[in-house]
CSV table of C-alpha atoms in Angstrom, one decimal:
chain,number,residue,atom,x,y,z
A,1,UNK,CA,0.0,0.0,0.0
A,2,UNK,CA,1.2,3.7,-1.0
A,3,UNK,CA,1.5,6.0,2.3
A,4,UNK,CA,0.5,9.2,1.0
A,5,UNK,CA,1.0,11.4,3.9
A,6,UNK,CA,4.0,11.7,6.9
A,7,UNK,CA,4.7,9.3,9.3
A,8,UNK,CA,5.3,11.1,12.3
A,9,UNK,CA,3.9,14.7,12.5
A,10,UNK,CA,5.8,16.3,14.2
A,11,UNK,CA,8.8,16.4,11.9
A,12,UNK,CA,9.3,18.0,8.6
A,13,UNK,CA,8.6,15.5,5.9
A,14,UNK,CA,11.4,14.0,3.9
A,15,UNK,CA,11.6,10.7,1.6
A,16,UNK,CA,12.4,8.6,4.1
A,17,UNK,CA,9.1,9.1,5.7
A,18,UNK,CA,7.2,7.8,2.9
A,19,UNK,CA,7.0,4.4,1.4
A,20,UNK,CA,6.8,5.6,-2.5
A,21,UNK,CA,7.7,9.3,-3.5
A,22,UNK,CA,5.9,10.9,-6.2
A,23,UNK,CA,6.8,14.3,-7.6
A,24,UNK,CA,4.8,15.9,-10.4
A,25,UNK,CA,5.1,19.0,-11.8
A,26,UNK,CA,3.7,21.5,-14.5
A,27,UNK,CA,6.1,23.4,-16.6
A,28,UNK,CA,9.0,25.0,-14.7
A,29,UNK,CA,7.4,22.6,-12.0
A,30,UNK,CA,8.4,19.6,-14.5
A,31,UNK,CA,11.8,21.1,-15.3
A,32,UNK,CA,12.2,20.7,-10.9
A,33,UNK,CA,10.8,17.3,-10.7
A,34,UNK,CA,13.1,16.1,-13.8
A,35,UNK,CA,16.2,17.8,-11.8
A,36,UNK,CA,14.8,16.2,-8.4
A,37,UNK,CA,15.4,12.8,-10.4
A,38,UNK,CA,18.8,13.5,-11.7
A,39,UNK,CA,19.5,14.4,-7.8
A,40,UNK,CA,20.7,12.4,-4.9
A,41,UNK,CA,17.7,11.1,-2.5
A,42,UNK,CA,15.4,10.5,-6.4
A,43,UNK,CA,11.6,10.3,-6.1
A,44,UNK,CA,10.4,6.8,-7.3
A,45,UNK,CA,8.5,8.4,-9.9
A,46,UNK,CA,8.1,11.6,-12.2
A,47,UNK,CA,5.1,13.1,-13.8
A,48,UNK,CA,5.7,16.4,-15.9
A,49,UNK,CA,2.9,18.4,-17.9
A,50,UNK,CA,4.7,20.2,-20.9
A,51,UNK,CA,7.7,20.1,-18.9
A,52,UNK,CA,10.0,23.0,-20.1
A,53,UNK,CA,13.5,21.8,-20.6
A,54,UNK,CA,13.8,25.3,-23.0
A,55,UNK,CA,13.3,28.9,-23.1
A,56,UNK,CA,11.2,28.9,-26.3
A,57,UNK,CA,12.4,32.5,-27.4
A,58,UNK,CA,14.8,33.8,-30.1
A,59,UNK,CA,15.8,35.9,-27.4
A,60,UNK,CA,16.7,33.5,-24.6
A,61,UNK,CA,20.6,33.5,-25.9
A,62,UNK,CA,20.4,37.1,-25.0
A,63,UNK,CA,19.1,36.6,-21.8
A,64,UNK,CA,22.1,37.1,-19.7
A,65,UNK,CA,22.6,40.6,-21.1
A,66,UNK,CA,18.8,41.9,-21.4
A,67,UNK,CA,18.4,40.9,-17.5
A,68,UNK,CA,20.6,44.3,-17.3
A,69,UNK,CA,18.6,46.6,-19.6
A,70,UNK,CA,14.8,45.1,-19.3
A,71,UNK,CA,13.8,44.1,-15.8
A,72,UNK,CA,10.4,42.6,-17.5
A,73,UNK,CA,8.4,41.4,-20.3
A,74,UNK,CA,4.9,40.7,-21.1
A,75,UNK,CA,3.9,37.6,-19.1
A,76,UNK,CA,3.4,33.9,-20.9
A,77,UNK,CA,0.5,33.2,-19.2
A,78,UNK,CA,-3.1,32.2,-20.2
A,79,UNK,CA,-2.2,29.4,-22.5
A,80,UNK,CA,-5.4,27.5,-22.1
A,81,UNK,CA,-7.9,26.2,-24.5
A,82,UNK,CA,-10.8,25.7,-21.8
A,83,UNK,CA,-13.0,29.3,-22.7
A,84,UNK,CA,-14.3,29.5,-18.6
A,85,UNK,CA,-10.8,28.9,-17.1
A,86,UNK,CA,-7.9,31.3,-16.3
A,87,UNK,CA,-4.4,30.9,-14.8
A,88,UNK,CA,-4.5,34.1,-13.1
A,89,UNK,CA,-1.0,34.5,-14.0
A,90,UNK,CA,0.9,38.1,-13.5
A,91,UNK,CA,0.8,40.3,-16.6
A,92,UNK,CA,4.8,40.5,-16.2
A,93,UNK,CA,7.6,38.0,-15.7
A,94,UNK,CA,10.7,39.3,-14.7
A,95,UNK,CA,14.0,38.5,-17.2
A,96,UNK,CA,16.7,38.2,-14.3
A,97,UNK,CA,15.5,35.2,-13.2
A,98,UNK,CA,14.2,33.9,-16.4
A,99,UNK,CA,17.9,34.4,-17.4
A,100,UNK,CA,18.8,31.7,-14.3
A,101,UNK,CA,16.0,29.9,-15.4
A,102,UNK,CA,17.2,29.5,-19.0
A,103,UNK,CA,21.0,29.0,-17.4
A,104,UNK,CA,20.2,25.9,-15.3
A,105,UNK,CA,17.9,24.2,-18.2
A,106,UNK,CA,20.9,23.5,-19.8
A,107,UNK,CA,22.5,21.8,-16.7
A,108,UNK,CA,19.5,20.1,-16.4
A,109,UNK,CA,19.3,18.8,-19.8
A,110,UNK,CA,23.2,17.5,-19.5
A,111,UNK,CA,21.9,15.7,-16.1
A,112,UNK,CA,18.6,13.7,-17.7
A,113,UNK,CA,20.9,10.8,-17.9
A,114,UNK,CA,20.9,10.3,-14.4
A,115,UNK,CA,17.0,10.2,-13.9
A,116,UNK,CA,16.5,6.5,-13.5
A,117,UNK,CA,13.2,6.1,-12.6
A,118,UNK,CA,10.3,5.9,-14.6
A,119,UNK,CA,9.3,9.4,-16.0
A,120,UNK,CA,5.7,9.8,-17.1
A,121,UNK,CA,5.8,13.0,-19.5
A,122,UNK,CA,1.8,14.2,-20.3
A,123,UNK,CA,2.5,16.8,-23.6
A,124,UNK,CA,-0.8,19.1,-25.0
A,125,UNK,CA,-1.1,18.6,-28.5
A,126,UNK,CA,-0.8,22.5,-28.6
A,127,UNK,CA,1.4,24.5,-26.3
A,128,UNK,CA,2.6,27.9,-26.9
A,129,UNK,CA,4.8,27.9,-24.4
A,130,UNK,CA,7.1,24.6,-24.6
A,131,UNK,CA,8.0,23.7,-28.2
A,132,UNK,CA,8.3,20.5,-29.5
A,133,UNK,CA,11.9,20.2,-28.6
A,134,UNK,CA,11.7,19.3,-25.5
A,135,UNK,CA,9.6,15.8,-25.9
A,136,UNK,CA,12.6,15.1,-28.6
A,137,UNK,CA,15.1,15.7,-25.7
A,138,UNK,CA,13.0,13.7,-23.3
A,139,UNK,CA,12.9,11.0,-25.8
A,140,UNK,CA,16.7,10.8,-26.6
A,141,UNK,CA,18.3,11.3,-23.7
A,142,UNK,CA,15.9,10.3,-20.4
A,143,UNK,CA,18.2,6.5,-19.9
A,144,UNK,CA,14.5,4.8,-20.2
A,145,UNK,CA,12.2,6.0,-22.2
A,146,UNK,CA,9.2,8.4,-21.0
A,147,UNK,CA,5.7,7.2,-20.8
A,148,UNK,CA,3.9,9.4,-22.8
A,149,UNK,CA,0.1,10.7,-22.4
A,150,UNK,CA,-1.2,12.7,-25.1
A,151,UNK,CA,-3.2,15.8,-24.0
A,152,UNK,CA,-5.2,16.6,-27.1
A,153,UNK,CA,-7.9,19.2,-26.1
A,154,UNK,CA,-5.5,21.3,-23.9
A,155,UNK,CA,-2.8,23.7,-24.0
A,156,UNK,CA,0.4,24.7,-21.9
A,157,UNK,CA,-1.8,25.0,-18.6
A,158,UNK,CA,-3.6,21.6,-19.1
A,159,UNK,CA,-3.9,21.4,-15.6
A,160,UNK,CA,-6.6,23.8,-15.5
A,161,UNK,CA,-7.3,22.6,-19.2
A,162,UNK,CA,-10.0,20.3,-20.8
A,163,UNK,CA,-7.2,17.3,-19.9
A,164,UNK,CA,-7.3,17.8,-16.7
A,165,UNK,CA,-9.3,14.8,-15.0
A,166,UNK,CA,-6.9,12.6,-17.3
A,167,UNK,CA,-4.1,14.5,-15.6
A,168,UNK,CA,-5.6,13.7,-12.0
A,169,UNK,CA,-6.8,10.2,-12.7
A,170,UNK,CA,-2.9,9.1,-13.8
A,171,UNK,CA,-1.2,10.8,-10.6
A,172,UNK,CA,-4.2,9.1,-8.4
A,173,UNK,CA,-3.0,5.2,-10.4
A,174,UNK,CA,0.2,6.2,-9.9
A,175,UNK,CA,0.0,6.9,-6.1
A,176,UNK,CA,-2.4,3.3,-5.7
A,177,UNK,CA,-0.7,1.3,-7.5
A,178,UNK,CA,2.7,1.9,-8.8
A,179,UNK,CA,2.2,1.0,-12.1
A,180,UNK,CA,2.1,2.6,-15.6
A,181,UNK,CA,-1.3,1.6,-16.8
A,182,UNK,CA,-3.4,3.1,-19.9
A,183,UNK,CA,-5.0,6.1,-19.8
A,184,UNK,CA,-8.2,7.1,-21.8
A,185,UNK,CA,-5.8,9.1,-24.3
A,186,UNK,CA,-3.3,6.4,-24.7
A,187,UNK,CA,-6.2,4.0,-25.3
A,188,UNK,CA,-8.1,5.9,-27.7
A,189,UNK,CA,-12.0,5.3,-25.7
């Protein structure tokens, strides 16, 4: 049986406290779970949704420098296909630390090598926020290659998308059982 919650209160939680280790994440939250698995102390398991493993901008190799002369730019946020849904996401997004952002993708996409545990990656058909590229990288250089669940009715944000019950449903199989099993977009029904 999964534990899904501490053993023992009153301390802070850590792996140890936990029979399995999950750790899921959306975007820049998939580009952390991905690094968590290249770490020491790895999770058993990694979901991403449209991880970002790239700063999709002809201006990211500039990044370094602009984070000098622009402290912002226009925000990314809102990429969702659901018409009654919002991220709520701030209308800027400040470059300095997009430009550390951008600097530890790269370490991060030299270290996918070392994630050695089964890596679930759930990409929206249509995201206009992570490219394409980053499913190729996923593909090519993750040691064991990525379960993939196709999120076809949602965008970047497909947690808040039209995908998102698929979204819930694998984390919840994940956490009961353990095991990659189909999902409803794998299978087609």
């Amino acid at each position: 049986m999964v534990r899904l919650v501490r053993r023992g209160a009153h301390r802070a939680g850590s792996q140890a406290d936990h029979d399995r280790v999950i750790v899921a994440g959306l975007s820049m939250g998939g580009s952390l779970a991905l690094a968590l698995g290249a770490a020491e102390g790895r999770p058993d398991e990694i979901i991403v949704v449209n991880p970002a493993l790239f700063v999709d901008s002809p201006f990211a190799p500039l990044l370094p420098v602009l984070r000098h002369v622009v402290r912002t730019i226009p925000s990314i946020g809102g990429d969702i296909a659901h018409p009654d849904r919002d991220e709520c996401a701030y209308e800027r997004t400040p470059v300095a630390p997009l430009a550390t952002f951008h600097r530890a993708l790269k370490t991060l996409r030299d270290d996918l090598w070392k994630v050695d545990r089964p890596v679930t990656a759930m990409i929206s058909g249509e995201d206009n926020v992570v490219g394409p590229r980053t499913l190729r990288v996923l593909r090519s250089d993750l040691p064991q290659p990525p379960r993939i669940v196709a999120l076809r009715r949602s965008r970047h944000v497909a947690t808040l998308d039209f995908d998102a019950h698929t979204i819930a449903e694998a984390v919840l199989e994940s956490a009961r059982t353990g095991a990659a099993v189909p999902f409803p977009s794998e299978t087609g029904e």
